[in-house]
Coordinates of C-alpha atoms in Angstrom, one line a residue:
M1 CA 137.9 59.5 76.5
H2 CA 136.0 62.6 77.0
T3 CA 138.3 64.9 74.8
T4 CA 137.6 62.7 72.0
R5 CA 134.0 62.8 71.9
G6 CA 134.1 66.7 72.7
A7 CA 135.8 66.9 69.4
T8 CA 133.3 64.6 67.7
A9 CA 131.2 67.0 68.9
R10 CA 132.1 69.8 67.3
T11 CA 132.9 68.4 64.0
E12 CA 129.4 67.4 64.4
A13 CA 128.3 70.5 64.5
R14 CA 130.9 71.8 62.5
S15 CA 129.4 69.7 59.6
A16 CA 125.9 71.1 60.4
N17 CA 126.6 74.4 60.0
I18 CA 127.8 73.8 56.2
A19 CA 124.6 74.5 55.0
Q20 CA 122.9 78.2 55.6
P21 CA 119.5 78.3 57.2
D22 CA 117.1 79.4 55.1
L23 CA 114.7 82.2 57.1
E24 CA 110.9 81.2 58.5
L25 CA 108.6 84.1 57.8
V26 CA 106.2 83.9 60.9
A27 CA 103.5 86.0 61.0
V28 CA 102.1 86.9 64.1
P29 CA 98.5 88.2 63.8
R30 CA 97.7 91.8 63.9
D31 CA 95.6 91.6 66.7
E32 CA 97.8 89.4 68.9
S33 CA 100.9 89.7 70.5
F34 CA 102.6 86.3 69.6
K35 CA 101.9 83.2 67.9
V36 CA 101.1 79.3 69.4
W37 CA 100.7 77.0 67.3
S38 CA 101.3 73.4 66.7
H39 CA 103.2 71.1 64.2
G40 CA 103.7 67.8 63.3
Y41 CA 106.5 65.4 61.4
P42 CA 107.2 65.8 58.8
Y43 CA 106.4 69.6 58.4
R44 CA 107.9 72.3 56.4
T45 CA 109.4 73.9 58.9
V46 CA 111.8 71.2 60.1
R47 CA 114.6 72.3 58.6
W48 CA 117.9 74.2 59.2
H49 CA 116.2 77.3 60.0
F50 CA 116.3 80.7 61.6
H51 CA 113.4 84.3 62.1
P52 CA 114.4 86.9 63.8
E53 CA 111.4 86.2 66.2
Y54 CA 112.2 84.2 69.9
E55 CA 110.8 80.8 70.1
I56 CA 110.1 78.2 72.5
H57 CA 109.9 75.1 71.6
L58 CA 108.5 72.1 73.1
I59 CA 108.7 68.8 72.2
T60 CA 105.4 66.5 72.4
S61 CA 106.2 63.4 70.4
T62 CA 109.3 61.7 69.4
T63 CA 112.8 61.5 70.0
G64 CA 115.6 62.4 68.0
K65 CA 118.3 64.9 67.4
F66 CA 118.0 69.0 67.3
F67 CA 120.3 71.6 66.4
V68 CA 120.9 75.2 68.1
G69 CA 123.5 77.2 66.4
D70 CA 126.6 74.9 66.9
H71 CA 125.1 72.7 69.4
I72 CA 124.1 68.8 68.5
G73 CA 121.9 67.6 71.1
S74 CA 119.1 64.4 71.7
F75 CA 115.5 65.0 72.5
E76 CA 112.6 63.6 73.5
P77 CA 109.0 64.4 74.9
G78 CA 109.4 67.1 77.4
N79 CA 112.4 68.9 75.8
L80 CA 111.9 72.6 76.1
V81 CA 114.4 75.0 74.5
M82 CA 114.0 78.9 74.0
T83 CA 115.8 80.3 70.9
G84 CA 116.9 84.1 70.3
S85 CA 116.4 86.0 67.8
N86 CA 118.2 84.5 64.4
L87 CA 119.6 81.8 65.9
P88 CA 119.2 78.8 63.2
H89 CA 117.6 75.5 64.6
N90 CA 116.3 72.6 63.7
W91 CA 114.8 69.4 65.3
V92 CA 114.4 66.0 63.2
S93 CA 112.6 63.0 64.8
S94 CA 114.1 59.7 64.5
V95 CA 111.0 57.8 63.1
P96 CA 110.5 55.4 60.1
Q97 CA 110.5 56.6 56.8
E98 CA 107.2 57.7 55.7
T99 CA 105.7 57.6 59.3
R100 CA 104.0 60.4 59.5
V101 CA 103.2 62.1 63.4
D102 CA 100.1 64.2 63.6
E103 CA 101.7 66.6 66.9
R104 CA 105.4 66.4 67.0
C105 CA 105.9 69.8 69.2
L106 CA 104.1 73.2 70.6
V107 CA 105.3 76.4 69.4
L108 CA 105.6 79.9 70.8
Q109 CA 107.2 82.6 69.2
F110 CA 106.9 86.8 69.5
D111 CA 109.3 89.4 68.7
A112 CA 112.0 91.5 70.5
E113 CA 109.3 95.0 70.3
F114 CA 106.9 92.9 72.0
A115 CA 109.5 92.3 74.8
T116 CA 110.5 95.8 75.1
R117 CA 106.9 97.0 75.6
A118 CA 105.8 94.6 78.0
I119 CA 108.9 95.0 80.3
A120 CA 108.4 98.9 79.8
A121 CA 104.9 98.6 80.8
F122 CA 105.3 96.1 83.6
P123 CA 108.3 96.3 85.4
E124 CA 108.0 92.7 87.0
L125 CA 109.2 91.9 83.7
K126 CA 112.5 92.8 83.9
R127 CA 113.5 89.3 85.8
V128 CA 113.3 88.2 82.1
E129 CA 115.8 90.1 80.5
P130 CA 118.7 87.5 81.2
L131 CA 116.5 85.1 79.8
L132 CA 116.6 86.8 76.5
D133 CA 120.0 87.5 76.7
A134 CA 120.8 83.7 77.1
S135 CA 118.6 82.6 74.8
R136 CA 121.2 84.1 71.9
W137 CA 123.0 81.0 72.2
G138 CA 119.4 78.4 73.2
V139 CA 118.9 77.7 76.5
L140 CA 117.7 74.1 77.7
F141 CA 115.2 73.5 80.6
T142 CA 114.6 70.7 82.4
P143 CA 112.3 67.8 81.8
K144 CA 110.1 69.0 85.1
A145 CA 110.1 72.6 83.2
G146 CA 108.8 71.0 80.3
M147 CA 106.0 69.0 82.2
A148 CA 104.9 72.0 83.6
A149 CA 105.4 74.3 80.5
E150 CA 102.7 71.6 78.1
P151 CA 99.6 72.2 79.5
I152 CA 99.9 76.4 79.9
M153 CA 100.7 75.8 76.0
R154 CA 98.5 73.9 75.3
E155 CA 95.9 76.0 76.8
M156 CA 97.4 78.7 75.0
L157 CA 96.3 77.1 71.4
G158 CA 92.9 78.1 71.9
A159 CA 92.8 80.9 74.5
Q160 CA 91.7 84.7 73.6
G161 CA 92.2 87.9 75.0
I162 CA 93.5 88.5 78.2
R163 CA 93.6 84.9 79.1
R164 CA 96.4 84.9 76.4
I165 CA 98.4 87.2 78.1
T166 CA 97.8 85.5 81.5
L167 CA 98.9 82.2 80.1
F168 CA 101.9 84.0 78.7
V169 CA 103.2 85.4 82.0
A170 CA 102.5 81.7 83.3
L171 CA 105.2 80.5 81.0
L172 CA 107.8 82.9 81.7
D173 CA 107.1 82.6 85.0
V174 CA 108.0 78.2 84.3
L175 CA 111.1 79.1 82.8
L176 CA 112.2 81.6 85.3
Q177 CA 112.0 79.0 87.9
S178 CA 113.6 76.4 86.2
T179 CA 116.8 77.3 88.0
E180 CA 119.3 74.3 85.7
Q181 CA 119.2 76.0 82.6
V182 CA 122.2 75.3 79.6
K183 CA 123.3 77.3 77.0
L184 CA 123.4 75.3 73.9
A185 CA 125.6 77.0 71.2
S186 CA 128.9 77.9 72.5
A187 CA 130.1 81.2 73.8
A188 CA 132.3 81.5 70.5
Y189 CA 128.8 81.2 68.5
R190 CA 127.4 84.4 66.3
S191 CA 124.7 83.9 63.7
D192 CA 125.3 86.0 61.4
S193 CA 121.9 86.7 59.7
A194 CA 123.2 89.1 56.9
S195 CA 124.7 86.6 55.6
Y196 CA 122.1 84.3 55.5
A197 CA 119.5 86.4 54.4
E198 CA 121.9 86.3 51.1
T199 CA 121.1 82.5 50.1
H200 CA 118.8 82.3 47.4
I201 CA 115.2 81.4 48.8
N202 CA 116.2 84.3 51.2
H203 CA 117.0 86.7 48.8
V204 CA 113.4 86.0 46.6
L205 CA 111.3 85.8 49.8
A206 CA 113.0 89.6 50.6
Y207 CA 112.1 91.0 46.6
I208 CA 108.6 89.2 46.4
G209 CA 108.5 91.4 50.0
K210 CA 110.1 94.5 48.2
N211 CA 107.8 94.1 45.4
L212 CA 104.4 93.0 46.2
S213 CA 102.1 95.5 44.5
Q214 CA 104.3 95.1 41.4
E215 CA 103.4 91.8 38.8
L216 CA 105.8 89.1 39.8
R217 CA 106.4 86.2 37.5
E218 CA 107.5 83.4 38.4
T219 CA 109.8 82.9 35.5
E220 CA 111.8 85.8 36.5
L221 CA 112.2 84.9 40.0
A222 CA 113.7 81.6 39.0
E223 CA 116.1 83.7 36.9
L224 CA 117.1 85.8 40.2
A225 CA 117.7 82.5 42.4
G226 CA 119.3 80.5 39.4
Q227 CA 117.4 78.1 38.3
S228 CA 115.0 76.4 35.9
V229 CA 111.3 77.4 36.6
S230 CA 110.5 73.9 37.0
A231 CA 113.7 73.4 39.8
F232 CA 112.8 76.7 41.8
S233 CA 108.6 75.5 41.4
R234 CA 109.9 72.9 43.6
Y235 CA 112.6 74.6 45.8
F236 CA 110.2 77.1 46.8
R237 CA 107.1 75.1 47.6
R238 CA 109.3 73.1 49.7
H239 CA 111.0 75.9 51.9
A240 CA 107.7 78.2 52.1
G241 CA 105.4 75.2 52.1
L242 CA 103.2 77.0 49.3
T243 CA 103.3 77.1 45.6
F244 CA 104.8 80.3 44.4
V245 CA 101.1 81.8 43.2
Q246 CA 99.8 81.0 46.9
Y247 CA 102.5 82.6 48.9
V248 CA 102.0 85.6 46.8
N249 CA 98.4 86.1 46.7
R250 CA 98.6 85.1 50.7
L251 CA 100.4 88.2 51.2
R252 CA 98.4 90.4 49.1
I253 CA 95.4 89.4 50.9
N254 CA 97.3 90.1 54.1
L255 CA 98.0 93.5 52.9
A256 CA 94.7 94.0 51.8
C257 CA 93.1 93.4 54.7
Q258 CA 95.6 96.2 56.2
L259 CA 93.9 99.0 53.9
L260 CA 90.8 97.7 54.3
M261 CA 91.4 98.3 58.0
A262 CA 92.4 102.1 57.4
G263 CA 89.1 102.5 55.5
E264 CA 90.3 105.5 53.1
L265 CA 90.5 103.5 49.5
S266 CA 88.0 101.8 47.9
I267 CA 88.3 98.0 47.8
T268 CA 88.9 98.5 43.7
D269 CA 91.7 100.7 44.8
I270 CA 93.1 98.4 47.1
C271 CA 92.9 95.3 44.5
Y272 CA 94.9 97.3 42.1
Q273 CA 97.5 98.7 44.8
V274 CA 98.3 95.2 46.3
G275 CA 99.4 93.7 42.9
F276 CA 96.0 91.9 41.6
N277 CA 95.5 93.2 37.8
N278 CA 91.7 92.1 38.4
L279 CA 88.7 92.2 40.7
S280 CA 87.4 89.5 39.7
N281 CA 90.6 87.9 41.0
F282 CA 90.9 89.4 44.1
N283 CA 88.0 88.8 45.1
R284 CA 87.7 85.6 44.4
Q285 CA 91.2 85.2 46.6
F286 CA 89.9 86.8 49.5
L287 CA 87.0 84.8 49.6
L288 CA 89.3 81.6 49.4
L289 CA 91.8 82.7 52.0
K290 CA 89.4 84.8 54.7
E291 CA 86.3 82.8 53.5
M292 CA 84.0 86.5 53.1
P293 CA 84.0 89.0 50.4
P294 CA 86.3 92.0 51.0
S295 CA 83.5 94.1 51.5
R296 CA 81.9 92.3 54.4
W297 CA 85.3 91.6 56.1
R298 CA 85.5 95.8 56.5
A299 CA 81.8 96.3 57.2
Y300 CA 82.5 93.8 60.0
Q301 CA 85.5 95.4 61.1
Q302 CA 83.8 98.7 61.0
L303 CA 81.3 97.0 63.1
N304 CA 84.0 95.8 65.7
A305 CA 85.6 99.3 65.8
A306 CA 82.2 101.1 66.2
S307 CA 81.8 99.0 69.6
A308 CA 84.2 100.6 71.2
K309 CA 83.5 103.9 70.9
E310 CA 80.0 103.3 72.2
S311 CA 79.3 105.4 75.0
P312 CA 78.9 103.8 78.4
E313 CA 75.2 104.9 78.5
A314 CA 74.7 102.8 75.4
V315 CA 75.8 100.0 76.7
H316 CA 74.1 100.1 79.6
A317 CA 71.0 100.5 78.1
S318 CA 71.7 97.6 75.2

């Protein structure tokens, strides 16, 4: 009986891996070390996908099936899993069609460089290294750990400054204290991010990233993906969560913010350098995404930088 179940599980896992996972672009804010957020169901990231960042994923509502590498399991609220770099994963909730769930999970994502720097700065964090290594196959924690993690991750959603770091360390401590950890993917499973990157959507996203300052036409990208323009438009929105134009504009405005912070180029020069072909459209898109014009955004950043250079005497005098 157990042999039959094991064979069935392996067959299901192989079937789940027929489809190549999609790349999720994780945008960690420039002034933060990690990203914490929540989402409902259905949601654009609820698909078979991967990303270079580590992820700590806590289910807060619904039940269903989850997929990590070649593992398939059942989940319920309190399901707490950590996945490693480029390990494909997905959680699919069992809810009636057309049902919408406001919050399905809490998610924390951080990259390997941040983990390396943190361990180098604080030797006490070396205890985390075996957990990071085990996450290459995915790690499932106990429901008790899930209950302990929820208030920490929920507070993280609105925390700022040093409080975010203390909560992050507290969360790691919860994971380390959970002694009944279960590796999910089989020992033989190996994620192949190079192969995943060859899929149509990932090839398109990589092309956009490399050619952001150039003119990007949806017709040309559709041809690159081997699709009609209408099919590509639907395909792109389903995988990126935005229309092609919205996605490109968001990347260009994010790049513009980096150049504005550097303070070396004029706003007009930045406009053209990030790929906009006229200043009015650049200003309009910047205002739409940042809720202020680029000139004010730069002024606020300069004010922020200047405050850090104030002398102790000046601070005391104020």
